[in-house]
Structure formats: C-alpha cells, structure tokens
N, CA and C of each residue as an Amber inpcrd file, in Angstrom:
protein
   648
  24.8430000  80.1850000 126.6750000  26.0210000  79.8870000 125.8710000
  26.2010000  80.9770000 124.8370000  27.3650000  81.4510000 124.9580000
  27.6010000  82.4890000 123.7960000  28.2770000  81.5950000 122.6920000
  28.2320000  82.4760000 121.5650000  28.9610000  82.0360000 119.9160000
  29.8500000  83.0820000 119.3880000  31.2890000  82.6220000 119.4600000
  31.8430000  84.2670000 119.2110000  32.2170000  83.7380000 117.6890000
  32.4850000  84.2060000 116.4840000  33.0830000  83.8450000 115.1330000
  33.8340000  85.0810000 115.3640000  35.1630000  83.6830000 114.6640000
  36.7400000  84.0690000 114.8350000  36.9040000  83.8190000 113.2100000
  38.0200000  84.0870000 112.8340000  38.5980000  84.2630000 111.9290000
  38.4950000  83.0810000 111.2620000  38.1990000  82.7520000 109.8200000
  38.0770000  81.3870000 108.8590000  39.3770000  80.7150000 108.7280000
  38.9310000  79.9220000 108.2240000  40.0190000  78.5640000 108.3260000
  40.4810000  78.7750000 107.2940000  41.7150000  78.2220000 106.2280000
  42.4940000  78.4810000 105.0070000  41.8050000  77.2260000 104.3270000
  42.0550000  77.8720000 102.8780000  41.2190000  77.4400000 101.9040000
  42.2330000  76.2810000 101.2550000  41.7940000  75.1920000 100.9010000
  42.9190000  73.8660000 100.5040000  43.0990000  74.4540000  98.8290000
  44.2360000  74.4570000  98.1930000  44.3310000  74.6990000  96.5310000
  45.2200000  73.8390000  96.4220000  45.5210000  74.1270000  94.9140000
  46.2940000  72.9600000  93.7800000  46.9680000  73.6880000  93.0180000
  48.8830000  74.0270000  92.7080000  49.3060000  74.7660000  91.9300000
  49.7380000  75.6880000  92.5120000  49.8900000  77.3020000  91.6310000
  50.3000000  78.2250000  91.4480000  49.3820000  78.8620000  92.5850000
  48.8070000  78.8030000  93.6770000  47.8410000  79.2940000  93.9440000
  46.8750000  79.4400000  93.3790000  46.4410000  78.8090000  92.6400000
  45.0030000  78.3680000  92.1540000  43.9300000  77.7580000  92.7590000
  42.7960000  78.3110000  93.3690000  42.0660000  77.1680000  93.6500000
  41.2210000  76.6580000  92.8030000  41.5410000  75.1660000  93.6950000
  40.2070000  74.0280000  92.7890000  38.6290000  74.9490000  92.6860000
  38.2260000  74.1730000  91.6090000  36.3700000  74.4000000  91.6800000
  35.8310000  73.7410000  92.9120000  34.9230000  74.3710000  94.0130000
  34.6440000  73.5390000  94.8010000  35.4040000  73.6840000  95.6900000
  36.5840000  74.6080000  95.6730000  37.6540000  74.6180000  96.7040000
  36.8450000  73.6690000  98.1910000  37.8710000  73.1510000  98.8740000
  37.7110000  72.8200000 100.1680000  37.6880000  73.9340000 101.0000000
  37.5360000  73.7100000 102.6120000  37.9210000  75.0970000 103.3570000
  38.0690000  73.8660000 104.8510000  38.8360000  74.7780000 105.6630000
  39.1270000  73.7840000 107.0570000  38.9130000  74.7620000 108.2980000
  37.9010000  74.8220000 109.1750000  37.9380000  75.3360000 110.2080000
  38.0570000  74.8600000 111.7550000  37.7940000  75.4630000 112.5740000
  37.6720000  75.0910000 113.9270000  36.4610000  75.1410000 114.9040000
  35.4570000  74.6030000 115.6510000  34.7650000  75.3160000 116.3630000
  35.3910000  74.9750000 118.2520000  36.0610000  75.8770000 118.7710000
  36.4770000  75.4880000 120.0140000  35.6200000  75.6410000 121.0270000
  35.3160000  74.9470000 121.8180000  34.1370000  74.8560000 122.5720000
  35.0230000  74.7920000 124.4400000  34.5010000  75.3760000 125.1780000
  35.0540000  75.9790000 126.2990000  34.0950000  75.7170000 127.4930000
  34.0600000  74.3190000 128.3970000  33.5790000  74.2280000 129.5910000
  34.0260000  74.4850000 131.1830000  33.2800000  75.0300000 131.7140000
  33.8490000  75.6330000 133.1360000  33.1190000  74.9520000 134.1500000
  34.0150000  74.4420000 135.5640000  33.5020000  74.2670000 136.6030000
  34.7690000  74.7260000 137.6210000  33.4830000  75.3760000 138.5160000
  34.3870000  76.2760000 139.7230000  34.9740000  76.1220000 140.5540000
  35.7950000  75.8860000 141.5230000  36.4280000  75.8290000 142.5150000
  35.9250000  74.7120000 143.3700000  34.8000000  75.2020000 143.5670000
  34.0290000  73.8670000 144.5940000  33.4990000  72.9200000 143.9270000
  33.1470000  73.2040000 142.9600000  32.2020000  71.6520000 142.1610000
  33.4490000  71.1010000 141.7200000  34.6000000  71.5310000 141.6900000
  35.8300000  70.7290000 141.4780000  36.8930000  70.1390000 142.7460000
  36.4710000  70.7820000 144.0310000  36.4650000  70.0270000 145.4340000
  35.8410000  68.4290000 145.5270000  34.4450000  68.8980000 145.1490000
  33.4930000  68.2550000 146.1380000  33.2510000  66.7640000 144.9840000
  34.0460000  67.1620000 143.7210000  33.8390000  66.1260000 142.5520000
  35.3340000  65.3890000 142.9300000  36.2500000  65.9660000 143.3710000
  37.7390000  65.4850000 143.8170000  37.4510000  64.4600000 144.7600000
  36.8930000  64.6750000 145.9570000  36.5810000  64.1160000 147.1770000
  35.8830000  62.7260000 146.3880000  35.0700000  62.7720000 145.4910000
  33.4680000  61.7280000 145.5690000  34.9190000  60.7060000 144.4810000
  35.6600000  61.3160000 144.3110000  36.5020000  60.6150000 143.2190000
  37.7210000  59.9150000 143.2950000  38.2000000  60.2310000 144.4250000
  39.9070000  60.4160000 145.1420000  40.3510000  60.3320000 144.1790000
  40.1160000  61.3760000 143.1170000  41.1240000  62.0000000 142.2600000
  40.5560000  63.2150000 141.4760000  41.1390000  63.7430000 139.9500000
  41.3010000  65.3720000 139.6670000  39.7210000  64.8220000 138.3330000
  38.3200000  65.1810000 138.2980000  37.9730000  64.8240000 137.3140000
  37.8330000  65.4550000 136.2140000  37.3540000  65.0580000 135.6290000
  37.1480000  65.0140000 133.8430000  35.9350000  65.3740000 133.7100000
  35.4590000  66.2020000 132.6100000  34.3060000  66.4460000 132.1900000
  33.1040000  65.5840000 132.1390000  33.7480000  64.2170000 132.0590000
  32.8930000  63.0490000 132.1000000  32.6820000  62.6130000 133.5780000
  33.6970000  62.8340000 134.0480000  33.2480000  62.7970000 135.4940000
  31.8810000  63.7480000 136.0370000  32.0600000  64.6420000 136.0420000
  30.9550000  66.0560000 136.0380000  29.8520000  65.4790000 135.4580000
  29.6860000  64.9540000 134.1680000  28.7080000  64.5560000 133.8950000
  28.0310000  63.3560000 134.4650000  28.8360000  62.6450000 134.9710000
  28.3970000  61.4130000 135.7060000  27.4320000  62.2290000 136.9790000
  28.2360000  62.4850000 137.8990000  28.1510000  63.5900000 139.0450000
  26.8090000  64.2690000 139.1010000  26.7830000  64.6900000 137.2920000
  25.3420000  65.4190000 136.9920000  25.6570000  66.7410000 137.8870000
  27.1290000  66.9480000 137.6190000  27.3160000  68.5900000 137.9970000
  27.3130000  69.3010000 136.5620000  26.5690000  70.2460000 136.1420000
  26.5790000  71.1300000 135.0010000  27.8120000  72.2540000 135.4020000
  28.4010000  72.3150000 134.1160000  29.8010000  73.7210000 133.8930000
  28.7360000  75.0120000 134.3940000  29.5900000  75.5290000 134.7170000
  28.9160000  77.1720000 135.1870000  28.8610000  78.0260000 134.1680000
  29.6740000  77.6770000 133.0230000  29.2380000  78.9890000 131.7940000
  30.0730000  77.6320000 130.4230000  29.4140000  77.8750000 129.2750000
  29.9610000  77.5570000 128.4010000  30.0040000  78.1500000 127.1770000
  31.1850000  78.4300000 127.1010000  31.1310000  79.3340000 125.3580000
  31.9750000  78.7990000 124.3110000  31.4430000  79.2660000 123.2700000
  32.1790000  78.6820000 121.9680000  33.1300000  80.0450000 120.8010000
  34.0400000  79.4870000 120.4750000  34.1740000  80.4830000 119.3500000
  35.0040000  79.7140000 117.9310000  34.6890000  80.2990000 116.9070000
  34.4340000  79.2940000 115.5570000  35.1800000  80.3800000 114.9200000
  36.1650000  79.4190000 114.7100000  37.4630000  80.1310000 113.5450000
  38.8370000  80.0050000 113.7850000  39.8000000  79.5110000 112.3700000
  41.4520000  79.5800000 113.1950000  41.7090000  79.5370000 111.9130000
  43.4370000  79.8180000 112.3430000  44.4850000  79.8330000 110.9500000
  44.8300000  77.6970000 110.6870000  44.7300000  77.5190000 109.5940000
  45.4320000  76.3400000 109.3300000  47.0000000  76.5310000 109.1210000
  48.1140000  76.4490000 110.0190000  49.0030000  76.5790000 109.9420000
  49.7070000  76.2400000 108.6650000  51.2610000  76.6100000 108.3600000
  51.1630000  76.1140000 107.3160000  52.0490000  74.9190000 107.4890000
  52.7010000  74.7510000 108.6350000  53.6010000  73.1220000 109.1630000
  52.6620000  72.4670000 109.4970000  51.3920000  72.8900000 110.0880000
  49.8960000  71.8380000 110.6700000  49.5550000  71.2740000 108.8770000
  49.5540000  72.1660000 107.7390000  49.1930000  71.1520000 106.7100000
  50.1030000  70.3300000 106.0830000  51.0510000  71.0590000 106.0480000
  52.5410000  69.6550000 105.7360000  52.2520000  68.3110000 105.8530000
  52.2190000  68.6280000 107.4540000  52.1530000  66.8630000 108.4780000
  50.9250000  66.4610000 107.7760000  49.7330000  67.2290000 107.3330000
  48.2380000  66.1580000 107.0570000  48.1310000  65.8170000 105.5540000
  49.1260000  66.8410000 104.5510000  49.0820000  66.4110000 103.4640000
  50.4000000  65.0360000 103.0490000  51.3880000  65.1500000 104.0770000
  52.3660000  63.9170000 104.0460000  51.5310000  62.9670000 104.5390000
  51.0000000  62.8670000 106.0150000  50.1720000  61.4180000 106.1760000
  48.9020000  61.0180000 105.1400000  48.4400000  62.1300000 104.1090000
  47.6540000  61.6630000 103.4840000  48.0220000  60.6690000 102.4170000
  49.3570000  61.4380000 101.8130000  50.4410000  60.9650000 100.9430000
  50.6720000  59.6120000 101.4010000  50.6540000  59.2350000 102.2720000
  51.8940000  58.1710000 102.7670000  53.2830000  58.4010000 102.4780000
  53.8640000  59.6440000 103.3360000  55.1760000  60.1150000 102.7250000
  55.7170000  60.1780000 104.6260000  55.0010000  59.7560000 105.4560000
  55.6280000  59.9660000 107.0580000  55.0880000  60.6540000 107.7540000
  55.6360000  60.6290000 108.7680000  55.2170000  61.7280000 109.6640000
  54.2960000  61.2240000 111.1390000  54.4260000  62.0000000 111.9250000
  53.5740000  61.3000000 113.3380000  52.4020000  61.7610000 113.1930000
  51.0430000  60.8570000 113.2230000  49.7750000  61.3280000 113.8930000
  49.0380000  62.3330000 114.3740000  48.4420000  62.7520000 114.5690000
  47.9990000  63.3800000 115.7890000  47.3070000  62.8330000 116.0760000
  47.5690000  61.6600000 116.7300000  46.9550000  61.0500000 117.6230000
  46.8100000  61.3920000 119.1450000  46.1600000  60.2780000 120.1090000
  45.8910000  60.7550000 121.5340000  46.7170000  60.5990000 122.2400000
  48.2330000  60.4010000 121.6270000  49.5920000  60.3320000 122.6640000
  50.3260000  61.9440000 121.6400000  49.7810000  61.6980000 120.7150000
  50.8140000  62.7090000 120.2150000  50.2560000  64.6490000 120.0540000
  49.1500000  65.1260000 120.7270000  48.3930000  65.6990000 120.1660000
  47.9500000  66.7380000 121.6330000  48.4620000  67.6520000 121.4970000
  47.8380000  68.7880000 123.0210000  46.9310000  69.8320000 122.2260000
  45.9300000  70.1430000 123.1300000  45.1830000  71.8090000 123.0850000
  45.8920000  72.2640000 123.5270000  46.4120000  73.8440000 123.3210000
  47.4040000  74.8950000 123.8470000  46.2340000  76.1670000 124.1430000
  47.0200000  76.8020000 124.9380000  45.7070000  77.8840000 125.6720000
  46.9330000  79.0960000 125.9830000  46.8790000  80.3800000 125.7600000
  47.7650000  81.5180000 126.3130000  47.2300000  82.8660000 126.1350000
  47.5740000  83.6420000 126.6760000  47.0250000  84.6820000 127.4540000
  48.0010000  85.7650000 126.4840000  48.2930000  86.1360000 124.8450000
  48.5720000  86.2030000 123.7770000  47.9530000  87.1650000 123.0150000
  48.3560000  88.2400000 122.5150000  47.5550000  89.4500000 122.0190000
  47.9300000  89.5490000 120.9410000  48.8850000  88.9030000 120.0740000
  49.4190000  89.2040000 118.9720000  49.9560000  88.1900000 118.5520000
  50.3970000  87.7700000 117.5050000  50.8260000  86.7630000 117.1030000
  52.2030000  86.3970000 116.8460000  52.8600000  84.6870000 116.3780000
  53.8990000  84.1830000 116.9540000  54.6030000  84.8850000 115.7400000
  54.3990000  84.8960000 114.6650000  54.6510000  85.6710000 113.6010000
  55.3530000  87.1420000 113.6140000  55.0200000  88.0240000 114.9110000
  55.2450000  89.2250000 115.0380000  54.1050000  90.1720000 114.8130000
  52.9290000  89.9420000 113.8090000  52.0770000  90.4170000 113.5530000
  50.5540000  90.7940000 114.1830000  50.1210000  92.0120000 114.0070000
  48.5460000  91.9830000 115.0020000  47.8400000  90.6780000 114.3100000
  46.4500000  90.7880000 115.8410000  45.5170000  89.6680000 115.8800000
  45.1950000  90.2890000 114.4830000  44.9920000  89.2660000 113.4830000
  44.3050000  87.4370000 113.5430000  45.4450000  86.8720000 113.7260000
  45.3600000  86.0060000 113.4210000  46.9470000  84.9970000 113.0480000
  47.0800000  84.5170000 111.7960000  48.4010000  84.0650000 111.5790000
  48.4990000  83.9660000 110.1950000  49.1590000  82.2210000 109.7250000
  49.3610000  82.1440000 108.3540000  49.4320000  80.7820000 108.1050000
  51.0310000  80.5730000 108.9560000  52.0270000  81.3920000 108.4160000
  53.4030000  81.3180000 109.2090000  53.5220000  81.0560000 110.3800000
  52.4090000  81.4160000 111.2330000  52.6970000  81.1770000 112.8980000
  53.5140000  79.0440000 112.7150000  54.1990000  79.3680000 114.1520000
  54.6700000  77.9700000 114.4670000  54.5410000  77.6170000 116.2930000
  53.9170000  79.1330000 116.7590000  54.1370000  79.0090000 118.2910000
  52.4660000  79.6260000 118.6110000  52.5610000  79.4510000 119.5980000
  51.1710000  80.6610000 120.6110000  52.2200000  81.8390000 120.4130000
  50.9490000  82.9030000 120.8820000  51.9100000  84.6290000 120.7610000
  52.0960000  84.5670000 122.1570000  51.4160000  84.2290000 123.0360000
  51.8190000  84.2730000 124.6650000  53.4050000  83.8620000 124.7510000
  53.9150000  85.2510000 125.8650000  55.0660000  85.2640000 126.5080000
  55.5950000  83.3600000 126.9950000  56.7590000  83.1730000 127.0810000
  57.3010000  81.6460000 127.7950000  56.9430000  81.5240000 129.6200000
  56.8870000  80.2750000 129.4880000  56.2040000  80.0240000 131.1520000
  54.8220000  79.6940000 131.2950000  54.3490000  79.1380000 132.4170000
  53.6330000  78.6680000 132.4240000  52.5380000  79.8770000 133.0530000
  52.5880000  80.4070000 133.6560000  51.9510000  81.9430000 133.8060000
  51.4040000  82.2130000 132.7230000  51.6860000  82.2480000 131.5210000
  51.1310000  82.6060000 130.0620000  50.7450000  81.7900000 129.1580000
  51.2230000  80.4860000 129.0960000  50.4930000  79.2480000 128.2110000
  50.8380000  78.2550000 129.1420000  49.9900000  77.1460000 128.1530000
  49.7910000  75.7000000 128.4560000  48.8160000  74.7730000 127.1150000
  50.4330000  74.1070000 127.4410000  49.3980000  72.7790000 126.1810000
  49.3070000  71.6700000 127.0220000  47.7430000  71.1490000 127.1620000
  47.3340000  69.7170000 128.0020000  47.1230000  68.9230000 126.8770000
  47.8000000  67.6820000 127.4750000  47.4420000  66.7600000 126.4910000
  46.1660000  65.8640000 125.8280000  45.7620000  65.6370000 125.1670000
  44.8180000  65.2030000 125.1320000  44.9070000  63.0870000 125.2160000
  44.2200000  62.7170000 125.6630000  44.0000000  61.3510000 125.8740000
  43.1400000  60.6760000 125.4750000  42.7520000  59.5020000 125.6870000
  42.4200000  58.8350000 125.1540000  40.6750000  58.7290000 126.3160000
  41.3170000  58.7400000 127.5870000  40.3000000  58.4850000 129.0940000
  39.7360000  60.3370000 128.8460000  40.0830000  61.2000000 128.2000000
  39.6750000  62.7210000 128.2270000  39.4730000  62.9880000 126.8870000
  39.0580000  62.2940000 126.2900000  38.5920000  62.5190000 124.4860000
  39.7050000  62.0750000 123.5690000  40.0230000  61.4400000 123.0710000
  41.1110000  61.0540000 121.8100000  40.5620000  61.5880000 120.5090000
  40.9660000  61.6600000 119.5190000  40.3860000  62.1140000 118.2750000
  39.3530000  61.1440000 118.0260000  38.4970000  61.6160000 117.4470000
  36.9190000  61.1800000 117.1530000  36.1190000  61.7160000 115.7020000
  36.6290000  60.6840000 115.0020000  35.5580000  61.4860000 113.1860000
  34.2190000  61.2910000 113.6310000  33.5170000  62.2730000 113.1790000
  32.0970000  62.5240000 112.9100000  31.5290000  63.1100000 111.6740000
  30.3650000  63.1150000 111.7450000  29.8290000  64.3840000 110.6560000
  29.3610000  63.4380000 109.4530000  29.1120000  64.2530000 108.5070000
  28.4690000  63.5320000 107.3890000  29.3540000  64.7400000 106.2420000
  28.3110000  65.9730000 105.8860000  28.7650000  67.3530000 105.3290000
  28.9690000  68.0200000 106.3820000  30.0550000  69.0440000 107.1600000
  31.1420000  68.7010000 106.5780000  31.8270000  67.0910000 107.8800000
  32.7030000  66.8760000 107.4860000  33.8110000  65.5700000 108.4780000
  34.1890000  66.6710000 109.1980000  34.4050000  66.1540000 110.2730000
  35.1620000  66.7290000 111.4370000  35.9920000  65.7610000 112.5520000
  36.9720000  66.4250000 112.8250000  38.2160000  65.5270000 113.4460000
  37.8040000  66.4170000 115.3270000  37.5510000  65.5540000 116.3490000
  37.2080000  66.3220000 117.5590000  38.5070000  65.9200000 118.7240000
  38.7740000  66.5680000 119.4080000  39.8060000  66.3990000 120.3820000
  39.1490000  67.2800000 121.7730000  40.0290000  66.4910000 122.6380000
  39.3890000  67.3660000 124.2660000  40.2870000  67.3050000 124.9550000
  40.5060000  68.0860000 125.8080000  41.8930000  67.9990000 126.8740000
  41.0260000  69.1540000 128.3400000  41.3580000  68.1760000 128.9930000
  41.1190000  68.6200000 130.2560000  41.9160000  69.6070000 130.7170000
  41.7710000  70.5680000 131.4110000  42.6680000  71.8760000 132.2640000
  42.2530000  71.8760000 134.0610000  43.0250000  70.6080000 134.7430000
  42.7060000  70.9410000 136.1510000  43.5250000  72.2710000 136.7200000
  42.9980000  72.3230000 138.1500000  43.1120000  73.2460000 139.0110000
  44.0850000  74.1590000 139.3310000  45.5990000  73.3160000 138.5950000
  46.3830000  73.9180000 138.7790000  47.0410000  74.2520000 137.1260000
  46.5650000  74.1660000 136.4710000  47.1360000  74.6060000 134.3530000
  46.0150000  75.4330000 133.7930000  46.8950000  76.0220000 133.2140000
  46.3430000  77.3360000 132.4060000  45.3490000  78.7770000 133.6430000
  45.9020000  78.6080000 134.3400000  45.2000000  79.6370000 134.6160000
  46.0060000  80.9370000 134.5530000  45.0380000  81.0200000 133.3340000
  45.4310000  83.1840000 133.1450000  44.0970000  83.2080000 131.7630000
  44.2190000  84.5340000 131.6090000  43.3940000  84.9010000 130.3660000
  43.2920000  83.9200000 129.2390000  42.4630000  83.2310000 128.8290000
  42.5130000  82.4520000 127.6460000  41.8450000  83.5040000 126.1930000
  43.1850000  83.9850000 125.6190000  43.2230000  84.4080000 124.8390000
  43.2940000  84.1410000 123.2700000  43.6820000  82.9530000 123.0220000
  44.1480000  82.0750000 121.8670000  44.0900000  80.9200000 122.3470000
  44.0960000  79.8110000 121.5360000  44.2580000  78.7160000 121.0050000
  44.8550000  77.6890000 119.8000000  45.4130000  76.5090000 120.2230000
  46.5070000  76.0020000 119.1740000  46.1950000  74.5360000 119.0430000
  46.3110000  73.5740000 118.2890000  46.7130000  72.2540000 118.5300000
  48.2480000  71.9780000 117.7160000  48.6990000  71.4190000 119.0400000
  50.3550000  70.4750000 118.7230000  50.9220000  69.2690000 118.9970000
  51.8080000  69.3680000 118.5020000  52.2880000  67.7060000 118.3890000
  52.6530000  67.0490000 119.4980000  52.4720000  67.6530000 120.8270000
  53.4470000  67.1090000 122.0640000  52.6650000  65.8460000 122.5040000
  54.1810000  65.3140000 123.3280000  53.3290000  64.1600000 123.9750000
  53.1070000  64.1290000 125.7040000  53.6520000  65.1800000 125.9060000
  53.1990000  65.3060000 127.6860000  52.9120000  67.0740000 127.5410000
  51.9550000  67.2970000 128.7040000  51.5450000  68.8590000 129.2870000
  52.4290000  69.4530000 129.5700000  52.8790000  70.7190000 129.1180000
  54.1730000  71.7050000 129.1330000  53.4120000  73.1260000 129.0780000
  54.8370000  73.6760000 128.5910000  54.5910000  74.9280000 128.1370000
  55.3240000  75.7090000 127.4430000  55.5290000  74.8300000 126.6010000
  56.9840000  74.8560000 125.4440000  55.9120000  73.9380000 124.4710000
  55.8490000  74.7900000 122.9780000  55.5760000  73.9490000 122.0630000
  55.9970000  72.9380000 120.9450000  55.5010000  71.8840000 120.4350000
  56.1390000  71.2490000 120.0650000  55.7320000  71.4450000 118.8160000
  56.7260000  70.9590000 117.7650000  56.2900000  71.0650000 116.0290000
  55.6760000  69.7980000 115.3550000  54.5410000  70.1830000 114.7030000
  54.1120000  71.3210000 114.1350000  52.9280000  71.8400000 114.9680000
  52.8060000  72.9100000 114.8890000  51.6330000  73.7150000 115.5150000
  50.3800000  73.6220000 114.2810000  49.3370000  72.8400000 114.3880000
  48.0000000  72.4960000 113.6150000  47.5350000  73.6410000 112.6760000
  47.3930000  74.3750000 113.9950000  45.8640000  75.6910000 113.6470000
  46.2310000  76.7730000 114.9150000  45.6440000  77.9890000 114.5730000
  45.8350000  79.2190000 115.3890000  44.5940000  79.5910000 115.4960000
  44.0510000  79.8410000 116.7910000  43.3220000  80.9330000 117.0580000
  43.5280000  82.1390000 117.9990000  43.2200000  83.2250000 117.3780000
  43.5070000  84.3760000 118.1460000  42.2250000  85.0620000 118.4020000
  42.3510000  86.3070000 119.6190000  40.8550000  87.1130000 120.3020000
  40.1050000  85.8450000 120.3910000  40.1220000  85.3310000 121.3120000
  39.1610000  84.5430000 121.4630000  37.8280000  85.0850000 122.4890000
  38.7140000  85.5880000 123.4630000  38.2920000  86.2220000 124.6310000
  37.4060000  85.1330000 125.5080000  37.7210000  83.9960000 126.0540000
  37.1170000  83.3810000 126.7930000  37.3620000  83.4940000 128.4770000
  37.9170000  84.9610000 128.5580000  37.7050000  84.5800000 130.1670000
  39.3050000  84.4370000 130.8540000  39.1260000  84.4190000 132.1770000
  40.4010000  83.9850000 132.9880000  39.8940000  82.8410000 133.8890000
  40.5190000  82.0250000 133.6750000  40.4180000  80.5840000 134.2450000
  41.4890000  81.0000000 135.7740000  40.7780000  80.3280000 136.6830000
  41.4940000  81.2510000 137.9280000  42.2340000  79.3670000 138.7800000
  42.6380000  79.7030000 139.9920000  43.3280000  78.3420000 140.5740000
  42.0970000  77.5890000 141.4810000  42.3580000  76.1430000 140.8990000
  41.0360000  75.2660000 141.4210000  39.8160000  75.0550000 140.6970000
  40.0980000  75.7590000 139.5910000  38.9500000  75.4000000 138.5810000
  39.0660000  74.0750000 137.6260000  38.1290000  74.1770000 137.2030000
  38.0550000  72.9030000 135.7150000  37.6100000  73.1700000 134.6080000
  38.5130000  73.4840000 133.7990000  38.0660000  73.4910000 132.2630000
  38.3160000  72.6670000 131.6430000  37.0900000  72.4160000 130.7320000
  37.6440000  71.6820000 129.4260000  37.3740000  72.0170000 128.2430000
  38.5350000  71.8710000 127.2190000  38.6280000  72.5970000 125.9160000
  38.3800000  71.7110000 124.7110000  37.7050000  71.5760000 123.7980000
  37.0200000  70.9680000 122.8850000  37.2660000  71.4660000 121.7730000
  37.9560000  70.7360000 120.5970000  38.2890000  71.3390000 119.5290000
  37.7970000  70.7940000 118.4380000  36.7530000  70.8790000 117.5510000
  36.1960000  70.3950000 116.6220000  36.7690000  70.5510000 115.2810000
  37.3580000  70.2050000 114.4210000  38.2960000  70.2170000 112.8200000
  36.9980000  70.0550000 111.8820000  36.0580000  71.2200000 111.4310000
  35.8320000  70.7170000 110.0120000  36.6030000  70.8790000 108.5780000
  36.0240000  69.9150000 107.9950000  36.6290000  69.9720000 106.7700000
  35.5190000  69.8940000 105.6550000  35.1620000  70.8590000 104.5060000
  34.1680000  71.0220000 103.7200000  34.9910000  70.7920000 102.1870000
C-alpha cells in the first residue's frame, strides 16, 4: 500500500480572516481499492449481480493494489452547506441519497488555475463526458456516511466504481451533492483533490473509493 500526501485541507476562522486560537483544520484521506477484470467475473457469476467491496470481502477475494492519498481543498460552497446545516439555516444533507465520490482524469483545475486546487473550484477540472469523469453515488448497501474517531471526528463515505464507470486516469477527486451516477456535477462540490495519481482504472474492473472527512 502506498501513502501519497496531497495538499491540506482549509483552515476553519472567525471574522476578518482571523483565525481562532486552536484554529480547526478539515482534511481528507481518500483511500482507493482495486479488483481486476476476473475477480470481478468470477465474483459477478457467484452473485448474479455487479459486487461491492463487501462482497469481495465476503468472497475473501483481496483488491490487487491499494493506495491512499491524504489531502484536499475544502471548497468554499462545500462549507456554506456545513456551516448553514450547522446553523439550522437549510440546506440538503449529504446524506446517502444525496452525496457522490467524483473521479476525473483532470490536470488543472475548475478554477482555471495549475494543480493544487483551490477554495473557488465548484466542478472537477476533467473535460465533460463520461470518458473523463464520473460521480458514483454513494449508498447506503455501499457505505452511507459513518462518524468515527475520537481526536480528530471523521465523516466516511464509499461509492463503488463497477466495470463499466470511471474508467480513465484517476487524477482528482471531489464529493457532491447528486442524487444518481452521472457525469455532470451537482452543487455544491464538498472538497477538491488534485495529482492524485492513482492509476487508470481500465473496463471490467472494480474499484472502490473511500473518502474519510477529518475534522481537528
């Protein structure tokens, strides 16, 4: 298993740009499982249907490579939505109907600007179509949001990528508000990660993408 560190998460303040003593900070650790072509056959067949990571694990088929990389932008419409629902001032969830991992094959950002990414982004930098991104939804039967942790809390989400989504370079990463798998994003866009460099997910594979939220 590799560990790549990506770019830090944005720092929470109060005011003029001031930060608190103690400032908070919010990151990501995205975690990236692979199974190949055939262990995603032969898990189809035992299943008469497309499985899930949990399936695999049932199966007691192990991913063929797993890597991680730790770091993203906190958007700045992704904190809107979490400082209004904190408020009680509105807003939808991100819950497990309302809530996709996004994946695109993206060298620069939605902003216009080189990698990293920045708080302004509202999109992936990947070109339109499904050739270049994909947001899967996340569920409830494929991970729903899940608090953990003690120091720091963390908010976890998972979304499955069968055989036939996302395959191209997974270059970046996003969480958004949608409620079905596309490739058109929906508002607000959470968090950005850019250079991720995890690879090209090819046709007939199985990934699954794991997104961990701390908050310190």
């Amino acid at each position: 298993m590799t560990l790549d560190h990506g770019h830090a998460g944005g720092a929470l303040a109060a005011g003029a740009g001031i930060p608190l003593p103690g400032d908070g900070r919010a990151t990501t650790l995205w975690r990236v499982e692979r199974w190949g072509a055939d262990a995603t056959r032969w898990a189809t067949l035992r299943l008469d249907r497309a499985p899930t990571d949990r399936d695999f694990a049932r199966l007691r088929v192990a991913p063929y490579a797993v890597t991680e990389h730790l770091g993203n932008v906190l958007c700045t419409a992704g904190w809107t939505r979490l400082l209004n629902l904190a408020g009680g001032l509105g807003g939808q969830a991100y819950d497990n109907t309302h809530t996709r991992i996004g994946v695109g094959n993206g060298t620069v950002t939605a902003g216009g600007g080189s990698v990293p990414a920045v708080a302004a982004d509202t999109d992936l930098a990947a070109a339109s179509g499904a050739a270049n991104r994909w947001f899967q939804l996340v569920t409830a039967s494929t991970g729903g949001p899940t608090v953990g942790g003690t120091v720091p809390k963390t908010l976890t989400y998972v979304a499955v990528f069968g055989g036939s989504d996302g395959n191209f370079a997974w270059n970046e990463m996003g969480l958004d508000a949608g409620t079905a798998s596309g490739a058109t994003v929906t508002a607000p866009l959470l968090n950005h990660a850019t250079s991720i460099a995890q690879g090209t997910k090819a046709a007939g594979q199985t990934w699954t993408a794991t997104a961990t939220l701390s908050f310190t």
